[in-house]
Amino acid sequence: MKCAKAAWTLYGREPTTTRLHVLVRALTCPFAPLLERFPAQGAALDVGCGHGLLINLLARDPAHAGLKLCGIDHDAAKIEQARRCAPAGVEFSTRALGEFPGQAFDAVSVVDVLYTVRREAWNEILAGCFRVLRPGGRLILKEVVDRPRWKYWAIMAQETFSVTVFGITKGERPHFESPADYCRAVEQAGFILLDAQPLRSATWISHYLVVAQKPTSVHT
């Protein structure tokens, strides 16, 4: 509820549709445990940031005052809204992941992105995250999984409308995979798995968190 109140306030000058969108997002996505996984200092990148809610929440969290924040998304309209709601020093852009230099970040987050792209594209995205992370850097991945089945069909209906009917979320037809699929993809990209667990939610959505680390001996 704290994140929901913050979201409603942060986007107070945006159109009502945007405010409602980020409010629902804050109510249905467990942001609090995601924020806890970011380092207190360094640099962090959110890939597929949308309206920038995760980054804007981090920017106002005293526990992460020493963290330089950046969010990227291919939706220029959402990036403009994210910028208007961001404090000084926070960067939002439509830059592609491949445009960033290697070893530029201490943490990279990918939150509810992989379900909107083809499975074949996962390797490229995760490899890009691996490349821009410094050795020892952290990947924070949160996705919706396909169990239990009743929750799967509920969220599938919601996201189908968001992506294919209303166009709220830009991407391909949504697909939700098993926890094992997400963990396997992360490990195949070269990461060391640190934690993988479901996140509690009072909604119909089955959230799953994967936290992984780039090996400290890797040089890119």
C-alpha positions as YAML, in Angstrom:
chain: A
units: angstrom
residues:
- id: 1
  name: MET
  ca: [0.00, 0.00, 0.00]
- id: 2
  name: LYS
  ca: [2.91, 2.35, 0.72]
- id: 3
  name: CYS
  ca: [4.19, 2.00, -2.86]
- id: 4
  name: ALA
  ca: [0.68, 2.57, -4.22]
- id: 5
  name: LYS
  ca: [0.32, 5.84, -2.32]
- id: 6
  name: ALA
  ca: [3.76, 6.93, -3.50]
- id: 7
  name: ALA
  ca: [2.91, 6.06, -7.12]
- id: 8
  name: TRP
  ca: [-0.33, 8.07, -7.00]
- id: 9
  name: THR
  ca: [1.57, 11.07, -5.63]
- id: 10
  name: LEU
  ca: [4.63, 10.81, -7.89]
- id: 11
  name: TYR
  ca: [2.53, 10.82, -11.05]
- id: 12
  name: GLY
  ca: [0.09, 13.42, -9.77]
- id: 13
  name: ARG
  ca: [0.57, 15.78, -12.72]
- id: 14
  name: GLU
  ca: [0.20, 13.10, -15.37]
- id: 15
  name: PRO
  ca: [-3.07, 12.26, -17.18]
- id: 16
  name: THR
  ca: [-5.59, 10.29, -15.16]
- id: 17
  name: THR
  ca: [-5.11, 7.22, -17.36]
- id: 18
  name: THR
  ca: [-1.40, 7.18, -16.55]
- id: 19
  name: ARG
  ca: [-1.99, 7.72, -12.85]
- id: 20
  name: LEU
  ca: [-4.46, 4.85, -12.77]
- id: 21
  name: HIS
  ca: [-2.10, 2.63, -14.71]
- id: 22
  name: VAL
  ca: [0.83, 3.16, -12.31]
- id: 23
  name: LEU
  ca: [-1.53, 2.83, -9.34]
- id: 24
  name: VAL
  ca: [-2.77, -0.56, -10.51]
- id: 25
  name: ARG
  ca: [0.82, -1.51, -11.25]
- id: 26
  name: ALA
  ca: [1.86, -0.57, -7.71]
- id: 27
  name: LEU
  ca: [-1.09, -2.46, -6.22]
- id: 28
  name: THR
  ca: [-0.49, -5.66, -8.17]
- id: 29
  name: CYS
  ca: [3.32, -5.82, -8.32]
- id: 30
  name: PRO
  ca: [5.24, -6.43, -5.06]
- id: 31
  name: PHE
  ca: [7.72, -3.57, -5.42]
- id: 32
  name: ALA
  ca: [8.89, -3.53, -1.79]
- id: 33
  name: PRO
  ca: [10.87, -6.81, -1.96]
- id: 34
  name: LEU
  ca: [12.33, -5.71, -5.29]
- id: 35
  name: LEU
  ca: [13.63, -2.44, -3.84]
- id: 36
  name: GLU
  ca: [15.34, -4.37, -1.06]
- id: 37
  name: ARG
  ca: [17.45, -6.29, -3.58]
- id: 38
  name: PHE
  ca: [19.21, -3.23, -5.00]
- id: 39
  name: PRO
  ca: [22.60, -2.16, -3.63]
- id: 40
  name: ALA
  ca: [22.82, 1.02, -1.57]
- id: 41
  name: GLN
  ca: [25.48, 2.53, -3.83]
- id: 42
  name: GLY
  ca: [26.79, 2.31, -7.36]
- id: 43
  name: ALA
  ca: [24.76, 2.41, -10.56]
- id: 44
  name: ALA
  ca: [21.56, 0.57, -11.50]
- id: 45
  name: LEU
  ca: [19.72, 0.09, -14.78]
- id: 46
  name: ASP
  ca: [16.08, -0.93, -15.21]
- id: 47
  name: VAL
  ca: [15.51, -2.58, -18.59]
- id: 48
  name: GLY
  ca: [11.99, -2.10, -19.97]
- id: 49
  name: CYS
  ca: [11.14, 0.48, -17.32]
- id: 50
  name: GLY
  ca: [7.80, 1.59, -18.81]
- id: 51
  name: HIS
  ca: [6.59, 4.67, -16.93]
- id: 52
  name: GLY
  ca: [9.66, 4.43, -14.71]
- id: 53
  name: LEU
  ca: [7.81, 3.52, -11.52]
- id: 54
  name: LEU
  ca: [10.49, 1.20, -10.11]
- id: 55
  name: ILE
  ca: [13.28, 3.72, -10.72]
- id: 56
  name: ASN
  ca: [11.25, 6.62, -9.37]
- id: 57
  name: LEU
  ca: [10.45, 4.66, -6.21]
- id: 58
  name: LEU
  ca: [14.13, 3.81, -5.78]
- id: 59
  name: ALA
  ca: [15.10, 7.46, -6.30]
- id: 60
  name: ARG
  ca: [12.98, 8.47, -3.32]
- id: 61
  name: ASP
  ca: [14.12, 5.67, -1.02]
- id: 62
  name: PRO
  ca: [16.69, 6.96, 1.52]
- id: 63
  name: ALA
  ca: [18.26, 3.49, 1.64]
- id: 64
  name: HIS
  ca: [19.38, 3.93, -1.98]
- id: 65
  name: ALA
  ca: [20.47, 7.56, -1.86]
- id: 66
  name: GLY
  ca: [23.91, 6.62, -3.15]
- id: 67
  name: LEU
  ca: [22.63, 4.78, -6.21]
- id: 68
  name: LYS
  ca: [22.83, 6.36, -9.66]
- id: 69
  name: LEU
  ca: [19.67, 5.36, -11.51]
- id: 70
  name: CYS
  ca: [18.79, 4.83, -15.16]
- id: 71
  name: GLY
  ca: [15.75, 3.38, -16.89]
- id: 72
  name: ILE
  ca: [15.31, 2.46, -20.55]
- id: 73
  name: ASP
  ca: [12.27, 1.55, -22.63]
- id: 74
  name: HIS
  ca: [11.39, 1.53, -26.33]
- id: 75
  name: ASP
  ca: [8.13, 3.41, -25.66]
- id: 76
  name: ALA
  ca: [9.08, 7.09, -26.06]
- id: 77
  name: ALA
  ca: [5.78, 8.37, -24.64]
- id: 78
  name: LYS
  ca: [6.25, 6.44, -21.39]
- id: 79
  name: ILE
  ca: [9.85, 7.62, -21.13]
- id: 80
  name: GLU
  ca: [8.72, 11.25, -21.38]
- id: 81
  name: GLN
  ca: [6.25, 10.70, -18.56]
- id: 82
  name: ALA
  ca: [8.91, 8.94, -16.48]
- id: 83
  name: ARG
  ca: [11.23, 11.92, -16.95]
- id: 84
  name: ARG
  ca: [8.61, 14.42, -15.85]
- id: 85
  name: CYS
  ca: [8.12, 12.52, -12.59]
- id: 86
  name: ALA
  ca: [11.81, 11.91, -11.90]
- id: 87
  name: PRO
  ca: [14.02, 13.88, -9.51]
- id: 88
  name: ALA
  ca: [17.24, 15.50, -10.69]
- id: 89
  name: GLY
  ca: [20.01, 13.07, -11.52]
- id: 90
  name: VAL
  ca: [17.78, 10.20, -12.65]
- id: 91
  name: GLU
  ca: [18.14, 9.25, -16.32]
- id: 92
  name: PHE
  ca: [15.40, 7.85, -18.53]
- id: 93
  name: SER
  ca: [15.94, 7.18, -22.23]
- id: 94
  name: THR
  ca: [14.99, 5.07, -25.23]
- id: 95
  name: ARG
  ca: [18.59, 3.89, -25.63]
- id: 96
  name: ALA
  ca: [18.97, 0.25, -26.53]
- id: 97
  name: LEU
  ca: [20.68, -2.03, -24.03]
- id: 98
  name: GLY
  ca: [23.47, -2.62, -26.54]
- id: 99
  name: GLU
  ca: [24.35, 1.09, -26.61]
- id: 100
  name: PHE
  ca: [25.66, 1.06, -23.04]
- id: 101
  name: PRO
  ca: [29.34, 0.32, -22.39]
- id: 102
  name: GLY
  ca: [30.34, -2.93, -20.75]
- id: 103
  name: GLN
  ca: [30.66, -3.15, -16.97]
- id: 104
  name: ALA
  ca: [28.73, 0.09, -16.46]
- id: 105
  name: PHE
  ca: [26.31, -1.02, -13.74]
- id: 106
  name: ASP
  ca: [26.30, -2.71, -10.35]
- id: 107
  name: ALA
  ca: [22.70, -3.88, -10.70]
- id: 108
  name: VAL
  ca: [20.34, -4.49, -13.61]
- id: 109
  name: SER
  ca: [16.65, -5.18, -13.20]
- id: 110
  name: VAL
  ca: [14.26, -6.78, -15.68]
- id: 111
  name: VAL
  ca: [10.74, -6.66, -14.28]
- id: 112
  name: ASP
  ca: [7.83, -8.18, -16.19]
- id: 113
  name: VAL
  ca: [9.56, -7.85, -19.55]
- id: 114
  name: LEU
  ca: [10.39, -11.35, -20.77]
- id: 115
  name: TYR
  ca: [6.74, -12.40, -21.00]
- id: 116
  name: THR
  ca: [6.19, -9.72, -23.67]
- id: 117
  name: VAL
  ca: [8.98, -10.90, -26.00]
- id: 118
  name: ARG
  ca: [9.64, -14.11, -27.88]
- id: 119
  name: ARG
  ca: [11.52, -16.83, -26.04]
- id: 120
  name: GLU
  ca: [14.16, -16.61, -28.77]
- id: 121
  name: ALA
  ca: [14.90, -13.03, -27.68]
- id: 122
  name: TRP
  ca: [15.56, -13.90, -24.04]
- id: 123
  name: ASN
  ca: [19.17, -14.85, -24.68]
- id: 124
  name: GLU
  ca: [19.94, -11.51, -26.30]
- id: 125
  name: ILE
  ca: [18.35, -9.54, -23.46]
- id: 126
  name: LEU
  ca: [20.01, -11.51, -20.69]
- id: 127
  name: ALA
  ca: [23.36, -11.49, -22.50]
- id: 128
  name: GLY
  ca: [23.07, -7.71, -22.75]
- id: 129
  name: CYS
  ca: [22.40, -7.49, -19.01]
- id: 130
  name: PHE
  ca: [25.41, -9.71, -18.36]
- id: 131
  name: ARG
  ca: [27.64, -7.51, -20.52]
- id: 132
  name: VAL
  ca: [26.74, -4.18, -18.89]
- id: 133
  name: LEU
  ca: [27.11, -5.54, -15.36]
- id: 134
  name: ARG
  ca: [30.39, -5.22, -13.53]
- id: 135
  name: PRO
  ca: [31.90, -8.49, -12.24]
- id: 136
  name: GLY
  ca: [30.00, -9.33, -9.08]
- id: 137
  name: GLY
  ca: [27.05, -7.23, -10.26]
- id: 138
  name: ARG
  ca: [23.50, -8.30, -9.60]
- id: 139
  name: LEU
  ca: [20.64, -9.23, -11.90]
- id: 140
  name: ILE
  ca: [17.16, -8.71, -10.42]
- id: 141
  name: LEU
  ca: [14.56, -10.50, -12.53]
- id: 142
  name: LYS
  ca: [10.84, -10.54, -11.69]
- id: 143
  name: GLU
  ca: [8.34, -12.32, -13.89]
- id: 144
  name: VAL
  ca: [4.88, -13.82, -13.75]
- id: 145
  name: VAL
  ca: [4.83, -17.62, -13.78]
- id: 146
  name: ASP
  ca: [2.32, -20.12, -15.11]
- id: 147
  name: ARG
  ca: [1.30, -21.75, -11.81]
- id: 148
  name: PRO
  ca: [-1.24, -22.12, -10.30]
- id: 149
  name: ARG
  ca: [-3.29, -22.52, -13.46]
- id: 150
  name: TRP
  ca: [-6.31, -20.46, -12.34]
- id: 151
  name: LYS
  ca: [-4.05, -17.49, -11.74]
- id: 152
  name: TYR
  ca: [-2.37, -18.14, -15.07]
- id: 153
  name: TRP
  ca: [-5.63, -17.84, -17.01]
- id: 154
  name: ALA
  ca: [-6.66, -14.71, -15.09]
- id: 155
  name: ILE
  ca: [-3.43, -12.84, -15.78]
- id: 156
  name: MET
  ca: [-3.34, -14.12, -19.37]
- id: 157
  name: ALA
  ca: [-6.74, -12.53, -19.99]
- id: 158
  name: GLN
  ca: [-5.62, -9.26, -18.40]
- id: 159
  name: GLU
  ca: [-2.36, -9.03, -20.32]
- id: 160
  name: THR
  ca: [-3.93, -10.03, -23.62]
- id: 161
  name: PHE
  ca: [-6.20, -7.02, -23.33]
- id: 162
  name: SER
  ca: [-3.30, -4.77, -22.28]
- id: 163
  name: VAL
  ca: [-1.02, -5.83, -25.13]
- id: 164
  name: THR
  ca: [-3.26, -6.77, -28.05]
- id: 165
  name: VAL
  ca: [-6.46, -4.83, -27.43]
- id: 166
  name: PHE
  ca: [-5.69, -1.61, -25.57]
- id: 167
  name: GLY
  ca: [-1.98, -1.33, -26.43]
- id: 168
  name: ILE
  ca: [-1.10, -0.25, -22.89]
- id: 169
  name: THR
  ca: [1.90, -2.56, -22.91]
- id: 170
  name: LYS
  ca: [3.88, -2.69, -26.14]
- id: 171
  name: GLY
  ca: [5.11, -6.13, -27.02]
- id: 172
  name: GLU
  ca: [4.14, -9.44, -28.49]
- id: 173
  name: ARG
  ca: [1.38, -11.74, -27.31]
- id: 174
  name: PRO
  ca: [2.08, -12.46, -23.63]
- id: 175
  name: HIS
  ca: [3.31, -15.84, -22.50]
- id: 176
  name: PHE
  ca: [4.07, -16.95, -18.95]
- id: 177
  name: GLU
  ca: [6.60, -19.68, -18.29]
- id: 178
  name: SER
  ca: [7.57, -21.86, -15.36]
- id: 179
  name: PRO
  ca: [10.01, -20.77, -12.64]
- id: 180
  name: ALA
  ca: [12.45, -23.40, -13.92]
- id: 181
  name: ASP
  ca: [12.39, -21.84, -17.40]
- id: 182
  name: TYR
  ca: [13.36, -18.42, -16.07]
- id: 183
  name: CYS
  ca: [16.08, -19.82, -13.82]
- id: 184
  name: ARG
  ca: [17.50, -21.90, -16.65]
- id: 185
  name: ALA
  ca: [17.63, -18.91, -19.00]
- id: 186
  name: VAL
  ca: [19.46, -16.83, -16.39]
- id: 187
  name: GLU
  ca: [22.05, -19.55, -15.77]
- id: 188
  name: GLN
  ca: [22.54, -20.15, -19.49]
- id: 189
  name: ALA
  ca: [23.39, -16.46, -19.85]
- id: 190
  name: GLY
  ca: [26.34, -17.02, -17.50]
- id: 191
  name: PHE
  ca: [24.89, -15.85, -14.20]
- id: 192
  name: ILE
  ca: [25.25, -17.56, -10.84]
- id: 193
  name: LEU
  ca: [21.84, -18.07, -9.28]
- id: 194
  name: LEU
  ca: [21.63, -16.54, -5.81]
- id: 195
  name: ASP
  ca: [17.93, -16.76, -5.01]
- id: 196
  name: ALA
  ca: [14.70, -17.86, -6.67]
- id: 197
  name: GLN
  ca: [11.38, -17.64, -4.90]
- id: 198
  name: PRO
  ca: [7.71, -16.75, -5.31]
- id: 199
  name: LEU
  ca: [6.65, -13.32, -4.05]
- id: 200
  name: ARG
  ca: [3.52, -13.07, -1.98]
- id: 201
  name: SER
  ca: [0.63, -11.23, -3.53]
- id: 202
  name: ALA
  ca: [-3.00, -10.80, -2.55]
- id: 203
  name: THR
  ca: [-3.98, -10.61, -6.22]
- id: 204
  name: TRP
  ca: [-4.54, -13.16, -8.98]
- id: 205
  name: ILE
  ca: [-0.94, -12.77, -10.17]
- id: 206
  name: SER
  ca: [1.81, -15.33, -9.46]
- id: 207
  name: HIS
  ca: [5.00, -13.29, -9.10]
- id: 208
  name: TYR
  ca: [8.41, -14.95, -9.12]
- id: 209
  name: LEU
  ca: [11.76, -13.40, -8.23]
- id: 210
  name: VAL
  ca: [15.14, -14.51, -9.54]
- id: 211
  name: VAL
  ca: [18.30, -12.88, -8.21]
- id: 212
  name: ALA
  ca: [21.61, -13.76, -9.82]
- id: 213
  name: GLN
  ca: [25.20, -12.54, -9.91]
- id: 214
  name: LYS
  ca: [27.75, -12.04, -12.63]
- id: 215
  name: PRO
  ca: [30.84, -14.05, -11.67]
- id: 216
  name: THR
  ca: [33.60, -11.90, -10.20]
- id: 217
  name: SER
  ca: [36.24, -13.51, -12.42]
- id: 218
  name: VAL
  ca: [34.53, -12.60, -15.70]
- id: 219
  name: HIS
  ca: [36.06, -9.87, -17.85]
- id: 220
  name: THR
  ca: [34.07, -8.25, -20.68]
...
